[in-house]
XYZ file of C-alpha atoms in Angstrom:
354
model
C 35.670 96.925 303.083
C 34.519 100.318 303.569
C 35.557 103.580 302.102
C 33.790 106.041 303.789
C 32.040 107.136 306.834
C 28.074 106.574 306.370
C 28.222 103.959 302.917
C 26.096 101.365 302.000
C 26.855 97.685 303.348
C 27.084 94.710 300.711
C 27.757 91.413 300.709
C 28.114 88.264 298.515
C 24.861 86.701 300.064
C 26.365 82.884 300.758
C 27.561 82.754 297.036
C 26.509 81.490 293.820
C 23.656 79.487 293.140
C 21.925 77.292 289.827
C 25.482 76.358 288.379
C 26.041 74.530 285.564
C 28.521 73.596 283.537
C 27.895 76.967 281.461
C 25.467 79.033 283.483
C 25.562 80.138 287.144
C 23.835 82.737 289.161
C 25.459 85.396 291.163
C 23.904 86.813 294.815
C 24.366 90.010 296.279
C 22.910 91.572 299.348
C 22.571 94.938 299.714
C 22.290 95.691 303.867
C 22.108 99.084 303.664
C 21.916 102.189 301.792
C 22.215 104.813 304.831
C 19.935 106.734 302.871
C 21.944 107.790 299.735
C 20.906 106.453 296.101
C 23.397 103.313 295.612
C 24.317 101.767 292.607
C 25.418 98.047 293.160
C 28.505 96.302 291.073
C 28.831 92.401 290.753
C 32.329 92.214 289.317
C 33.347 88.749 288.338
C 36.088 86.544 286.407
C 38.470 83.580 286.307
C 40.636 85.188 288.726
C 40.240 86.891 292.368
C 40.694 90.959 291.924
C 39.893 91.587 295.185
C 39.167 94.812 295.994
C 41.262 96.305 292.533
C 38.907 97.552 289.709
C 41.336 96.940 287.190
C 42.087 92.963 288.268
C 38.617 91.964 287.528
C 37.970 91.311 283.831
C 33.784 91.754 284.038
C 31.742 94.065 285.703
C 28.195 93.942 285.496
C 26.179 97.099 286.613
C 23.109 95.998 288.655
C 21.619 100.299 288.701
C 20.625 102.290 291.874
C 18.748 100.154 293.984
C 17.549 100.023 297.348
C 18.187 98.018 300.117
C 17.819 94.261 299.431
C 18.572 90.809 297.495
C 20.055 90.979 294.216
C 20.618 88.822 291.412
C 22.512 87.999 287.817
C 23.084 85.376 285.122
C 26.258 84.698 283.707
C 26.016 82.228 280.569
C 28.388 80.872 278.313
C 31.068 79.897 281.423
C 33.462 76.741 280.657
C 32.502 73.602 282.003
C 34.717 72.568 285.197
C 36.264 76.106 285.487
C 36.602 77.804 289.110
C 34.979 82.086 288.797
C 35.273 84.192 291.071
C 33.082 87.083 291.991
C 32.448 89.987 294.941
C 29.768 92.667 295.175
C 30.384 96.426 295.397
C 28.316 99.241 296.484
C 28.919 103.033 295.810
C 26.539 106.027 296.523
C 27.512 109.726 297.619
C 28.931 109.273 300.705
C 30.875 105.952 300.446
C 31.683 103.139 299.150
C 32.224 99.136 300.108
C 33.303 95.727 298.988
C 31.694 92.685 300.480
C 34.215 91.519 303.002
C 34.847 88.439 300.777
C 35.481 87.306 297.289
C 33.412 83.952 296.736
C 34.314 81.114 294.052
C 32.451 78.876 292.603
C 33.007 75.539 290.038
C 30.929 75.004 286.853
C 29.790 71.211 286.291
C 32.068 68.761 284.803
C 30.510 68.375 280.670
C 29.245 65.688 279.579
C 31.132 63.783 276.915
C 29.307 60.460 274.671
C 29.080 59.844 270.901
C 27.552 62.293 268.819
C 25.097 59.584 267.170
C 24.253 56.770 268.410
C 24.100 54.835 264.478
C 26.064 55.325 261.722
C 26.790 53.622 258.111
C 28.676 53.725 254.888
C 29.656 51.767 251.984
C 32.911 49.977 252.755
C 34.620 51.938 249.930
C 34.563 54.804 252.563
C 37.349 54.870 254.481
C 38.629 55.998 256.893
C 35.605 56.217 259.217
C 35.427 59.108 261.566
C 33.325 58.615 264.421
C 32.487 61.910 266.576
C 32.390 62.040 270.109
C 31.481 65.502 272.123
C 31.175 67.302 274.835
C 27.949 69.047 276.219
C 29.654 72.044 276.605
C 33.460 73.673 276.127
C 35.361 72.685 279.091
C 38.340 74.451 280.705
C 40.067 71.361 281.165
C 41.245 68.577 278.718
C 38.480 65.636 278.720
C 39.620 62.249 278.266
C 37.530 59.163 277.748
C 38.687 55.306 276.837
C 36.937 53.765 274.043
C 37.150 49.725 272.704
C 35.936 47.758 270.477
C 32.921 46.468 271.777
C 30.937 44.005 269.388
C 29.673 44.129 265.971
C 29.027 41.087 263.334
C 32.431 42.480 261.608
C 35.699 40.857 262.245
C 38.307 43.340 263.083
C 42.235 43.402 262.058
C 41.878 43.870 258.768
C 39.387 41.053 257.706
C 36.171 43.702 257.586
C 38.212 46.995 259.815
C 41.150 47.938 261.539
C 40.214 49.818 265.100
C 42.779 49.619 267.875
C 41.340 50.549 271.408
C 42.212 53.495 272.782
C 41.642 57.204 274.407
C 40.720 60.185 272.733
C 41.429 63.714 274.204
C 39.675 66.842 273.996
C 41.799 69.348 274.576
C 40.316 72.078 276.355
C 38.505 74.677 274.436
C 37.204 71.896 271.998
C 33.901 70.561 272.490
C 34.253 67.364 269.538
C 37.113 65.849 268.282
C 36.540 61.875 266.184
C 38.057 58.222 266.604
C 39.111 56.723 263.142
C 39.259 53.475 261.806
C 39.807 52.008 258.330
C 37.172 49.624 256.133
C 38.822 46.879 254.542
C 37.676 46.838 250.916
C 36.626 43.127 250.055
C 35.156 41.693 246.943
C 32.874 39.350 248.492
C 29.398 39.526 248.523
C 28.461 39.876 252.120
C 26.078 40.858 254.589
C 26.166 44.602 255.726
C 28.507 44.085 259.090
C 28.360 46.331 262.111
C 31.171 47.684 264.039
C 30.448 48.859 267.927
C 32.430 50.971 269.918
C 31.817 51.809 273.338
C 33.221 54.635 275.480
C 34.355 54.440 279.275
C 36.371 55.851 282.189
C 35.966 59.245 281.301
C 38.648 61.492 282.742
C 37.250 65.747 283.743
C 33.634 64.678 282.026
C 30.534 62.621 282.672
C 29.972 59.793 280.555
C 26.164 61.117 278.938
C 23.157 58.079 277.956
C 25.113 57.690 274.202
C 28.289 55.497 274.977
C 27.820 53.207 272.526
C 28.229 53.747 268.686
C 26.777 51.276 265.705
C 29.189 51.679 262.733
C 27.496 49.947 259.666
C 29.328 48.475 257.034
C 27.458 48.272 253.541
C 28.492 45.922 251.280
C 28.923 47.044 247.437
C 29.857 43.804 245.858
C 27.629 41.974 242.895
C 26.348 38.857 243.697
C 27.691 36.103 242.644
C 26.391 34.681 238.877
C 25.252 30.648 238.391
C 26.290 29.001 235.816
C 26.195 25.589 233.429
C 29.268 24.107 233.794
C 30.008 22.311 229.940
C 26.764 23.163 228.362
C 25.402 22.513 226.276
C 25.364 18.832 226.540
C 24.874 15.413 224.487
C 25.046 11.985 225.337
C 24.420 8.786 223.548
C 20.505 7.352 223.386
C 22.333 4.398 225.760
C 23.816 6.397 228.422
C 22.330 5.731 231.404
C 22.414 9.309 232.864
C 23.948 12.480 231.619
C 25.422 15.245 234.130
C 24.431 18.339 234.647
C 26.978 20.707 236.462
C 26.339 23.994 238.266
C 28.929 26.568 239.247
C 29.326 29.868 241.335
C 31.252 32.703 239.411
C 33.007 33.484 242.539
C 32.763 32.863 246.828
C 29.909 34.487 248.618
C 29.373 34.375 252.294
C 25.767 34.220 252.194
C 23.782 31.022 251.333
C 22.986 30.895 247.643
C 20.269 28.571 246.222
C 18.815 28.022 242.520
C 16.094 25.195 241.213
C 15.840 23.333 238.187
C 14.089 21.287 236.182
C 13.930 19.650 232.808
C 11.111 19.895 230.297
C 10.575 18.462 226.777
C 12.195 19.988 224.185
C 11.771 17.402 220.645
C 12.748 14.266 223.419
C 9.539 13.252 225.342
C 9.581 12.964 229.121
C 8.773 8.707 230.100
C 9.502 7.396 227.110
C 13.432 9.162 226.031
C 14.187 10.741 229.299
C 13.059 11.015 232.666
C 11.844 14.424 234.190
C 13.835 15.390 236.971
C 13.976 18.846 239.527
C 15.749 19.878 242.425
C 17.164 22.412 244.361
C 20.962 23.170 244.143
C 22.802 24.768 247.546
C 25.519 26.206 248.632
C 26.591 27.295 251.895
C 29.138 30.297 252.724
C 32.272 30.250 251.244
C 31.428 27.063 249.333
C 32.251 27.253 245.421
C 32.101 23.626 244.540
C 30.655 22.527 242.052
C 26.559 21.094 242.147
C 25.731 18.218 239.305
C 22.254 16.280 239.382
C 21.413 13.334 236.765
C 18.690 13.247 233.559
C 17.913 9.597 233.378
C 17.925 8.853 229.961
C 15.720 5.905 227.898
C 17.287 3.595 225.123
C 14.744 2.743 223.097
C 15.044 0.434 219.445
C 13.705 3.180 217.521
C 14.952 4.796 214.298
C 14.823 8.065 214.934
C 16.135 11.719 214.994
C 18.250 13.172 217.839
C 16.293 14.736 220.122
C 16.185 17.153 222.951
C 15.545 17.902 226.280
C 15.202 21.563 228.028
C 17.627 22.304 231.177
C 16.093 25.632 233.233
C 17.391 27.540 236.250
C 15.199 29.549 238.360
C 14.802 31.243 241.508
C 17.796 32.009 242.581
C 18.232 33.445 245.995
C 21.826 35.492 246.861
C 22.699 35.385 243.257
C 21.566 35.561 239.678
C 21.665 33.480 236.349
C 23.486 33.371 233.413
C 22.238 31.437 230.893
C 18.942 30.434 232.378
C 18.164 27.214 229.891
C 20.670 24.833 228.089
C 19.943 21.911 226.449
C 20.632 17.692 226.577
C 20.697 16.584 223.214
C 20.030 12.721 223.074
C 21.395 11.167 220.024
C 19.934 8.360 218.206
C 22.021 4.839 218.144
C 19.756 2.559 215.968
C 20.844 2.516 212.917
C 18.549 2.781 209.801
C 16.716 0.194 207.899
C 18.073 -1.517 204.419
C 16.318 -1.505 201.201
C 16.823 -4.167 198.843
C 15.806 -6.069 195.719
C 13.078 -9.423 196.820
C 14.357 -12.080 194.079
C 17.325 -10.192 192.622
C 18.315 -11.709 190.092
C 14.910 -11.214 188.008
C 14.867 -12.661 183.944
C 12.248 -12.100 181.596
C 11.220 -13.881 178.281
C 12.358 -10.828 175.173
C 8.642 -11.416 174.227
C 7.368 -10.288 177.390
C 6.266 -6.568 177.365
C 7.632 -6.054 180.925
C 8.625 -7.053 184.108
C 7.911 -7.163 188.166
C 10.773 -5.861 190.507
């Protein structure tokens, strides 16, 4: 569009070029100068001006050049937003529009999680996960996201986490799903939540779609210990009990030895020696017993003892690592008494033999 008999001659040069979703470049071609020093406009913006000064919202001033191929940057565009742009020349004699305004799209943005891995003690709650976008979009980006795996059991048990989508509206560039821990008193194993992310809606699912939420467990281990101790049992009982217990559930495997050991009784000839290892598996709280044979001899003697250890406990620790089995004696004692009771003596005799 000319104004003006001998003006230069621009145009748009077949439009923009290297867009992204927040960068694109802008061509111009200057055809002709006719001779007269021309400066060359790109003016550019969301909406088409036309040929009015005052519609377009950016101008950028490219200087007095000659004729030829022109360029500019533009950064910091919205992701999936349409621009539009024409090229204007001006010098003493005239000046011209390119005969069209040109419009180009930015890229769609990419939207995925933030991180990829992610933990907390299960006190914390609720759990935000991020997602984002690669760059602020024009539109709102929507994107579906489930529950995809994990060693934790959802609805409540471990987490609550109902799938869904999440929106960003446009002009955000993050926004975060949410899901509460469940607070347990079990020891456990650290559990892992995944979420996935799918069907986005105005953005590109990026290489991070998948999230690993891990759950760390804050809960004591459970504590072993004797059930009835300390114990005693008569020289003629055959065996006497020993009894284990679990302070409270676990869901890991818990295992603890023991073993016997002299105390005052002697192993072979009061008691036998006996060791073992006890076991329980998850969610087992029963209670683990294992026999001390013990020896009835015909001796007089004092009660004696035998030595009851724990050790090596895996998934839990000891209270009370040694108790004791007291054997107690059941011969009774020997009797003194006079040999030839009644004795007499002669008065004459000086003494006499008891």
């Amino acid at each position: 569009i000319f104004s003006g008999r001998y003006g230069p001659a621009v145009n748009n040069d077949g439009g923009a070029s290297n867009i992204t979703t927040t960068t694109a470049t802008l061509n111009a071609d200057l055809t002709t100068t006719n001779g007269y020093p021309t400066r060359l406009y790109v003016y550019w913006g969301p909406t088409d001006g036309v040929t009015d000064f005052n519609s377009w919202s950016n101008a950028i001033d490219l200087g007095i050049n000659p004729n030829g191929l022109y360029q500019t940057n533009l950064y910091r565009l919205l992701a999936k937003k349409t621009y539009y742009y024409r090229a204007y020349a001006t010098n003493a004699e005239a000046v011209h529009w390119a005969p069209t305004t040109t419009n180009f799209t930015t890229t769609t943005a990419t939207v995925q999680f933030a991180a990829t891995n992610a933990s907390g003690s299960e006190v914390s709650t609720p759990v935000n996960v991020t997602v984002s976008l690669s760059a602020t979009s024009a539109v709102n980006v929507a994107v579906n996201y489930t529950v995809a795996g994990g060693t934790a059991t959802n609805g409540g048990v471990d987490f609550t986490l109902t799938n869904g989508v999440v929106t960003l509206t446009a002009g955000l560039v993050s926004t975060s799903i949410a899901f509460t821990v469940a607070n347990d008193f079990v020891d456990e194993y650290d559990e892992t939540v995944v979420i996935s992310l799918s069907n986005a809606v105005n953005g590109i699912l990026g290489a991070a779609t998948n999230h690993t939420y891990s759950i760390i467990d804050d809960d004591s281990p459970p504590v072993i210990v004797y059930g009835g101790a300390p114990y005693a049992i008569s020289e003629n009982g055959t065996n006497r009990t020993i009894a284990m217990t679990l302070s409270s559930a676990s869901e890991k495997y818990i295992s603890v030895d023991y073993r016997t050991s002299d105390g005052s009784a002697t192993n072979g000839s009061d008691y036998t020696a006996t060791n073992g290892t006890a076991t329980w598996i998850a969610g087992d709280t029963s209670e683990k017993t294992f026999l001390v044979p013990i020896t009835d001899d015909a001796d007089v003697e004092t009660d004696e003892t035998i030595t009851i250890a724990m050790s090596n406990a895996v998934n839990a620790t000891i209270s009370g690592t040694n108790t004791t089995v007291t054997i107690i004696d059941n011969d009774g004692g020997g009797r003194v008494f006079f040999n030839g009771d009644p004795f007499t003596v002669d008065e004459s005799g000086t003494s006499a033999t008891v």
